[in-house]
Coordinates of C-alpha atoms in Angstrom, one line a residue:
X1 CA -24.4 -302.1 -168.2
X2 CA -25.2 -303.6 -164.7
X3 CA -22.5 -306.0 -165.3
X4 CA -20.0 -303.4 -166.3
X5 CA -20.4 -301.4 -163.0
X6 CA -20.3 -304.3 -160.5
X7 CA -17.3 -305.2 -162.4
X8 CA -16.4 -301.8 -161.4
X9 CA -17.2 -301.8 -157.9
X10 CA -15.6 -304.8 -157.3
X11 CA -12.3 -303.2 -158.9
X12 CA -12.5 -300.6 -157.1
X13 CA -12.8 -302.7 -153.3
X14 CA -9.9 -305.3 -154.3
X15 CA -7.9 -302.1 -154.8
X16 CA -8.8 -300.3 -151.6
X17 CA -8.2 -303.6 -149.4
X18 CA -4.7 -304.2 -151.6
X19 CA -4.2 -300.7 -150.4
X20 CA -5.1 -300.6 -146.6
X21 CA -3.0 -304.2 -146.5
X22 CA 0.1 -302.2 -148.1
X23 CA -0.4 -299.6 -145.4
X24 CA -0.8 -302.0 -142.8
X25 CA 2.6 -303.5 -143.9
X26 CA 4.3 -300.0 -143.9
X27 CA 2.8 -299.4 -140.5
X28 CA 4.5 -302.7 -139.1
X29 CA 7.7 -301.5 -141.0
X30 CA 7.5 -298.2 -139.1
X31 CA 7.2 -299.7 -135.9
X32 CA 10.0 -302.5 -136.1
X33 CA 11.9 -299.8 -137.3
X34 CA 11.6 -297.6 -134.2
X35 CA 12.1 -300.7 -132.0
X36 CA 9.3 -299.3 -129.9
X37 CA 5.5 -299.6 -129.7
X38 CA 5.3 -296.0 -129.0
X39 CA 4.2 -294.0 -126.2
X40 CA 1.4 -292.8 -124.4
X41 CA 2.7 -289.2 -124.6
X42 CA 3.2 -287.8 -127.8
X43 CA 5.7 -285.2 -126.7
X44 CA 8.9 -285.6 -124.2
X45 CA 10.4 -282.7 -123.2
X46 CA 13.9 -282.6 -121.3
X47 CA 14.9 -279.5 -119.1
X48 CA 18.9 -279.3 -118.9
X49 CA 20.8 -276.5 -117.8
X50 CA 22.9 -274.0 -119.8
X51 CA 23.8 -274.5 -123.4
X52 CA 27.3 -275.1 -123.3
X53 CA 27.1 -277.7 -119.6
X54 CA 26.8 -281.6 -120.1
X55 CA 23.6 -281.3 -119.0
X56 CA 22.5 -279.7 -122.1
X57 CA 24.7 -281.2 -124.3
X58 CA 23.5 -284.6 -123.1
X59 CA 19.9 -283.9 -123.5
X60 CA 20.3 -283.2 -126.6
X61 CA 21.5 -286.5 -127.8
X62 CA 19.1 -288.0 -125.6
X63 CA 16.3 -286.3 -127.2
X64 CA 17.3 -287.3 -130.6
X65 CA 17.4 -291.0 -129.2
X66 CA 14.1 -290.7 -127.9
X67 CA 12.8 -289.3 -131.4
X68 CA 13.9 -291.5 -133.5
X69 CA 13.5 -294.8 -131.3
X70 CA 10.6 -294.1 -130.0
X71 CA 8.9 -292.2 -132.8
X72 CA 8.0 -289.1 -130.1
X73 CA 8.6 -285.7 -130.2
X74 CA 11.6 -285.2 -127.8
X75 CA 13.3 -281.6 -127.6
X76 CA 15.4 -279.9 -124.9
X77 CA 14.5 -276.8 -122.6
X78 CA 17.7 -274.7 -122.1
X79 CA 16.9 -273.5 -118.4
X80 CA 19.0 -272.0 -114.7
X81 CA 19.1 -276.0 -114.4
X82 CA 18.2 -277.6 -111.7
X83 CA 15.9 -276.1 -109.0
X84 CA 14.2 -274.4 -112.1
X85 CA 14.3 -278.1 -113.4
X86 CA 12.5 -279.2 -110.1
X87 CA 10.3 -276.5 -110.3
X88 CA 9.0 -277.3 -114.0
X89 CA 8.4 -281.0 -113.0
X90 CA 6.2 -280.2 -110.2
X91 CA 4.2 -277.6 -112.6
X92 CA 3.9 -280.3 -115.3
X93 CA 5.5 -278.3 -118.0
X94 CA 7.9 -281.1 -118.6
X95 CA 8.5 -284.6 -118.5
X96 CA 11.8 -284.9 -117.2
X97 CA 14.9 -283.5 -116.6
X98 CA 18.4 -283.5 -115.3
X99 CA 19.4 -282.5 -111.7
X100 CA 22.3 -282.5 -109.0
X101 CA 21.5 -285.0 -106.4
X102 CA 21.6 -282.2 -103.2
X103 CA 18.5 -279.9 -105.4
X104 CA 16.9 -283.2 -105.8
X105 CA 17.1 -284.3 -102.1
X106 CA 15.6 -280.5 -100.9
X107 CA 13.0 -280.9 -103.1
X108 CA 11.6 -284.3 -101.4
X109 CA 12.0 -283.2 -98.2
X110 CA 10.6 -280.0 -98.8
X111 CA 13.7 -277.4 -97.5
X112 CA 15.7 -275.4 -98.8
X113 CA 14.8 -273.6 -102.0
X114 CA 11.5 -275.6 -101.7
X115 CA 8.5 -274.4 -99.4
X116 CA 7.0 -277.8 -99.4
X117 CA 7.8 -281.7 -100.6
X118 CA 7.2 -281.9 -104.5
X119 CA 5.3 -285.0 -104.6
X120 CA 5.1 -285.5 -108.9
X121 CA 8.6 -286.0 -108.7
X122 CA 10.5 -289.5 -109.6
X123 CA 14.0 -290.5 -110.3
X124 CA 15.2 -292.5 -112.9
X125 CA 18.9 -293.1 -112.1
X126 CA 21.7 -291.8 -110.6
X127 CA 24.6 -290.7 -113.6
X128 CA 27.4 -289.2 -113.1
X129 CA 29.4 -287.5 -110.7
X130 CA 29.2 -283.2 -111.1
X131 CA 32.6 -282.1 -109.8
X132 CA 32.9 -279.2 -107.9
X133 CA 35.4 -277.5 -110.9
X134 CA 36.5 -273.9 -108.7
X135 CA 38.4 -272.1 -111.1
X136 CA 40.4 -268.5 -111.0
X137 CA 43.7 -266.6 -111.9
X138 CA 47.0 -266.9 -110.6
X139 CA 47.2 -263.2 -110.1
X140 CA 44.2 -262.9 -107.8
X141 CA 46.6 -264.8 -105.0
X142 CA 43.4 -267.3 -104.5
X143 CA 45.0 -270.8 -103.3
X144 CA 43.2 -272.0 -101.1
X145 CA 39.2 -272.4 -100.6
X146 CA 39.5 -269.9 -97.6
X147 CA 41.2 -267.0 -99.6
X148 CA 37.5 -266.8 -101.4
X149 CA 36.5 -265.0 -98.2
X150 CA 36.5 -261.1 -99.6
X151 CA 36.7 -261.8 -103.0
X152 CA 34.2 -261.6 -105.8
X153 CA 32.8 -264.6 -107.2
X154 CA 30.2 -266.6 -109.6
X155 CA 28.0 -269.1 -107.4
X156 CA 26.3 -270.2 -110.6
X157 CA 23.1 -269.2 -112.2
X158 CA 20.2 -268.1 -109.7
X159 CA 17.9 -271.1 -108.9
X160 CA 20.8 -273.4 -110.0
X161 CA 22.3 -276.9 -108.5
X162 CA 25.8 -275.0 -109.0
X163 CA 24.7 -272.2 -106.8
X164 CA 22.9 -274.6 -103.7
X165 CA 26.2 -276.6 -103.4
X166 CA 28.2 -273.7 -103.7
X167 CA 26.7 -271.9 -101.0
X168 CA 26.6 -275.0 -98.6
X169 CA 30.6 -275.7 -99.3
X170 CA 31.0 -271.5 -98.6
X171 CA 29.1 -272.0 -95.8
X172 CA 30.5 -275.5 -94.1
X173 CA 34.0 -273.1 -94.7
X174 CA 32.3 -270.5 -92.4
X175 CA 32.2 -268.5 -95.5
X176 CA 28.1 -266.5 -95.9
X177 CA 27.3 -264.4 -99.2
X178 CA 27.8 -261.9 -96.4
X179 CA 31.6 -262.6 -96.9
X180 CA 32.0 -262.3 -100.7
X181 CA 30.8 -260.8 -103.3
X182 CA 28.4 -263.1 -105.6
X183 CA 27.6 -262.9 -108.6
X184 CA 24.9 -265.4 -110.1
X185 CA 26.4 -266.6 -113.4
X186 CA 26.2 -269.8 -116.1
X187 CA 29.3 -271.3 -117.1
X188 CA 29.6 -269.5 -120.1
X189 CA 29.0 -266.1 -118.5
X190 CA 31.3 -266.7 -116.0
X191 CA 34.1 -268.2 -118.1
X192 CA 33.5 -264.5 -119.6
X193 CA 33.4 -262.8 -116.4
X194 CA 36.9 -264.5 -115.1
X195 CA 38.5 -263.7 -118.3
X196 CA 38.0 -260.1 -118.7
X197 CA 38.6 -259.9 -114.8
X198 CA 35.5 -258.5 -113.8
X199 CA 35.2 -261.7 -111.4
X200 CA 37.9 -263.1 -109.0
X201 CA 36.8 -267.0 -109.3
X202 CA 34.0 -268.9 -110.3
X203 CA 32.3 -272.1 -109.4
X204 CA 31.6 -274.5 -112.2
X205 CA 30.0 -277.4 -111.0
X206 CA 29.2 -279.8 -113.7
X207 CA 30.7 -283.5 -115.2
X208 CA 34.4 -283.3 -116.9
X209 CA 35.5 -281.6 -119.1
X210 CA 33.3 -278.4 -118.7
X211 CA 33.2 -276.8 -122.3
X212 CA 33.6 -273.1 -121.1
X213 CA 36.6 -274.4 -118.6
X214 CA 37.8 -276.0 -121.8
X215 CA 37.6 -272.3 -124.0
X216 CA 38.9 -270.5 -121.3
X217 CA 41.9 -272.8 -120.6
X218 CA 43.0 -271.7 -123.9
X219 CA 44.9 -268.1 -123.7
X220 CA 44.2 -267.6 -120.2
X221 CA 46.6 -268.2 -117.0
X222 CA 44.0 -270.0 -115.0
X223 CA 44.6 -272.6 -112.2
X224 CA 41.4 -274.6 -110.1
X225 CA 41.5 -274.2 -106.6
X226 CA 41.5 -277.3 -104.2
X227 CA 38.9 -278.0 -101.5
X228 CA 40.4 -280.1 -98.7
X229 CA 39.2 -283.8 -98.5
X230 CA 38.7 -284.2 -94.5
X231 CA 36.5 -281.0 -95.0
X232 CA 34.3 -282.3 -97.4
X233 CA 33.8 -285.4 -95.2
X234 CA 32.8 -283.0 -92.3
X235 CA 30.0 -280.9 -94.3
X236 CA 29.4 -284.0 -95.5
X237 CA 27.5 -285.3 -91.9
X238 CA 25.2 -283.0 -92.9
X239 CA 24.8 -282.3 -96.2
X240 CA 25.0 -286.3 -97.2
X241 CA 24.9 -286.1 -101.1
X242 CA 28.8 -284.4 -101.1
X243 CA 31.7 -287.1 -101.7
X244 CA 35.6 -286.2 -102.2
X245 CA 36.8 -287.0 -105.9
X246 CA 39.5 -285.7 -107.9
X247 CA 39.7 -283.7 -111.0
X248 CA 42.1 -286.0 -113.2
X249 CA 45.6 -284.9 -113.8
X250 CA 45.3 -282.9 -117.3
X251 CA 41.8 -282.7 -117.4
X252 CA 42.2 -278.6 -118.5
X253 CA 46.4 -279.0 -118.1
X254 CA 46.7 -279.5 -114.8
X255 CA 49.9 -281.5 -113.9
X256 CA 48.5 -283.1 -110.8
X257 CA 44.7 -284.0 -109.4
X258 CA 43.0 -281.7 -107.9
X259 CA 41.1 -282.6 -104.8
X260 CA 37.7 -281.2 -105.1
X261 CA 33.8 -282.1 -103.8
X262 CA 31.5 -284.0 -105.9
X263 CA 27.6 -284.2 -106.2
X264 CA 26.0 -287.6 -108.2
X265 CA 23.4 -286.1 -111.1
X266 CA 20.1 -287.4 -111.1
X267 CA 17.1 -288.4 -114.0
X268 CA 14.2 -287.4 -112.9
X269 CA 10.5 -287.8 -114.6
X270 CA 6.9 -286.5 -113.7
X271 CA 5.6 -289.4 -111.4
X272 CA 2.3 -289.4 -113.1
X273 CA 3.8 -290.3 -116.3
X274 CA 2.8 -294.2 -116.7
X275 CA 4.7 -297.1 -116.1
X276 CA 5.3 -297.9 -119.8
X277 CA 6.1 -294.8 -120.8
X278 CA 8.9 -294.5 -118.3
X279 CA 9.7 -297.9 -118.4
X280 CA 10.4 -297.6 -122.4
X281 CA 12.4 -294.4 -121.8
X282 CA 14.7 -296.2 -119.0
X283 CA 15.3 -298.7 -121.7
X284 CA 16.2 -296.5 -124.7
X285 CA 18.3 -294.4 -122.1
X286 CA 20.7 -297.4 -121.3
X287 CA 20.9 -299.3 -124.3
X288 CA 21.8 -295.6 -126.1
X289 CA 24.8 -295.0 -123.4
X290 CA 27.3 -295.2 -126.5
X291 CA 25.2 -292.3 -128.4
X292 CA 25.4 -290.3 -125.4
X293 CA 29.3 -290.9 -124.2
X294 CA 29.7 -289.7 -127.9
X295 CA 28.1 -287.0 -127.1
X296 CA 30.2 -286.0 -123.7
X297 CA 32.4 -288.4 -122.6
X298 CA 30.8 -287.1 -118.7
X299 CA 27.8 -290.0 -119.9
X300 CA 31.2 -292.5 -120.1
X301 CA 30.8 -292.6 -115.7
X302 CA 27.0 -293.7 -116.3
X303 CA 26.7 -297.3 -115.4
X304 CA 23.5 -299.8 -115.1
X305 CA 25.1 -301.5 -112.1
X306 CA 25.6 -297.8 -110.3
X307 CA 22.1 -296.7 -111.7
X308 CA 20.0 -297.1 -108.6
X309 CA 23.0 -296.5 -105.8
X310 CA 22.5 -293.5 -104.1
X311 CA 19.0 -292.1 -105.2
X312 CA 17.5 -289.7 -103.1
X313 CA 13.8 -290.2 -104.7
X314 CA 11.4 -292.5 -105.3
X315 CA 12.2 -294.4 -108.5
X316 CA 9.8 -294.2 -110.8
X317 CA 7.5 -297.7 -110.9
X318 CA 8.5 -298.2 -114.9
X319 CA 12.6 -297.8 -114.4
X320 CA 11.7 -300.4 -111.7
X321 CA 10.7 -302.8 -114.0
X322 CA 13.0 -302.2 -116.4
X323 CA 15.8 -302.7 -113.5
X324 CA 13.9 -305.9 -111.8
X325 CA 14.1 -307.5 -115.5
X326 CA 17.8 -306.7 -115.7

């Protein structure tokens, strides 16, 4: 009888270390298969901007990346983008996020829509260049950036990158809020707004094409309204982040380029997030470009060699690495 149950036991062991090998094996499997050891945080959230901007469209294919090659839990939060972005990081609410260059440099220095420096915020890389996109109606007589002055317009959601660079280009015009009437709109609203004329013009600041610009191209007269090159230079001495670009030739149907301002978008994580973390999440982020061009071809103008030309924050320790090994 004594025989029979160590006979047993001893059946019953060999199959519980067979067992715990197998699921040692699987969990190797899992792990190769992710490409990834994992990360320190279990969750990754991204803050974008509105649902139908690059931003958000972006994010979203970045937060699948991040799922599935690094086995985390990576979503999106749809928000006013980014001084609401900004604003999240330094609460710790999210990870990271995406923001316009000029939001990101107030926030370091403290001015502007900022009371004080946010200190927990890091940058990642530079991407790509948001173009200034100003769009409105051939009836409304609007072709120049000076025949804004007494019109009504959208400046972009409140708290939004869209609405700080479009009050800085009103402003280096000699154009105040005091001069038009604003409206604080997303692209989508706005699109909306300009179509059913309750809205003269609208500023859609974002990477190219702009869905709503896109939808509203279709069935509607609308034209984009130039900003003058030697002027954006001037602003430009003081507001640093602004460059001149041009909106390509047929981007919505446009025959010829449009001159227009531009303002570089920024990745930005929590700088208490640690070093491997951020340096596993720089690495997924460039060696998934092609997921995310798919995605929007606006991720096409995201480069490793442009990554780290002009930040305006502190890169973040584990991008560092992940550039120094480059």
């Amino acid at each position: 009888m004594k025989t029979k149950l160590v006979k047993g036991l001893a059946t019953v062991l060999l199959a519980s270390v067979v067992l715990a090998a197998c699921g040692a094996d699987e969990g190797e499997k899992t792990s190769e298969g992710n490409g990834s050891e994992g990360l320190d945080s279990n969750l990754v959230t991204i803050a974008t901007g509105g649902a139908s901007g690059p931003y958000n469209i972006i994010g979203t294919a970045l937060g699948e990346l991040y799922s599935s090659e690094l086995g985390v839990n990576s979503k999106t939060q749809t928000t006013g983008a980014s001084v609401e972005n900004i604003n999240l990081i330094k609460q710790e609410k999210i990870e990271m996020a995406f923001v316009m260059s000029d939001v990101l440099s107030e926030a370091v220095d403290g001015e502007g829509n900022f009371d004080e420096k946010v200190e927990n915020v890091s940058q990642i890389a530079s991407l790509y260049p948001n173009y200034v996109q100003i769009v409105t109606t051939k009836k409304t007589g609007i072709n120049s950036f000076g025949d804004l002055k007494g019109k009504r317009i959208a400046v972009g959601a409140q708290n939004s990158g869209v609405e700080v660079n479009a009050r800085n280009l009103l402003e280096g015009h000699g154009i105040t809020y005091d001069d038009v009437e604003v409206d604080y709109l997303g692209y989508a609203e706005a699109a909306d707004a300009l179509k059913s004329g309750k809205i003269d013009a609208a500023f859609l600041t974002s990477g190219i094409p702009n869905a709503s610009l896109m939808e509203l191209e279709q069935g509607l007269d609308m034209m984009l309204v130039p900003v003058d090159p030697e002027k954006i230079k001037e602003i430009a001495q003081d507001q640093t982040y602004f460059v001149a670009l041009d909106i390509p030739a047929g981007t919505y149907g446009n025959e010829e380029a449009i001159p227009t301002a531009a303002i570089m978008n920024a990745l930005v994580v929590r700088s208490d997030m640690s070093d491997d973390d951020v340096y596993k999440l720089t690495k997924s982020f460039f060696e998934g470009l092609e997921d995310l061009t798919n995605a929007h071809q606006a991720a096409s103008d995201i480069s490793l060699e442009a990554a780290q030309e002009g930040m305006v924050a502190p890169v973040h320790p584990g991008a560092q690495r992940y550039y120094d090994e480059q």
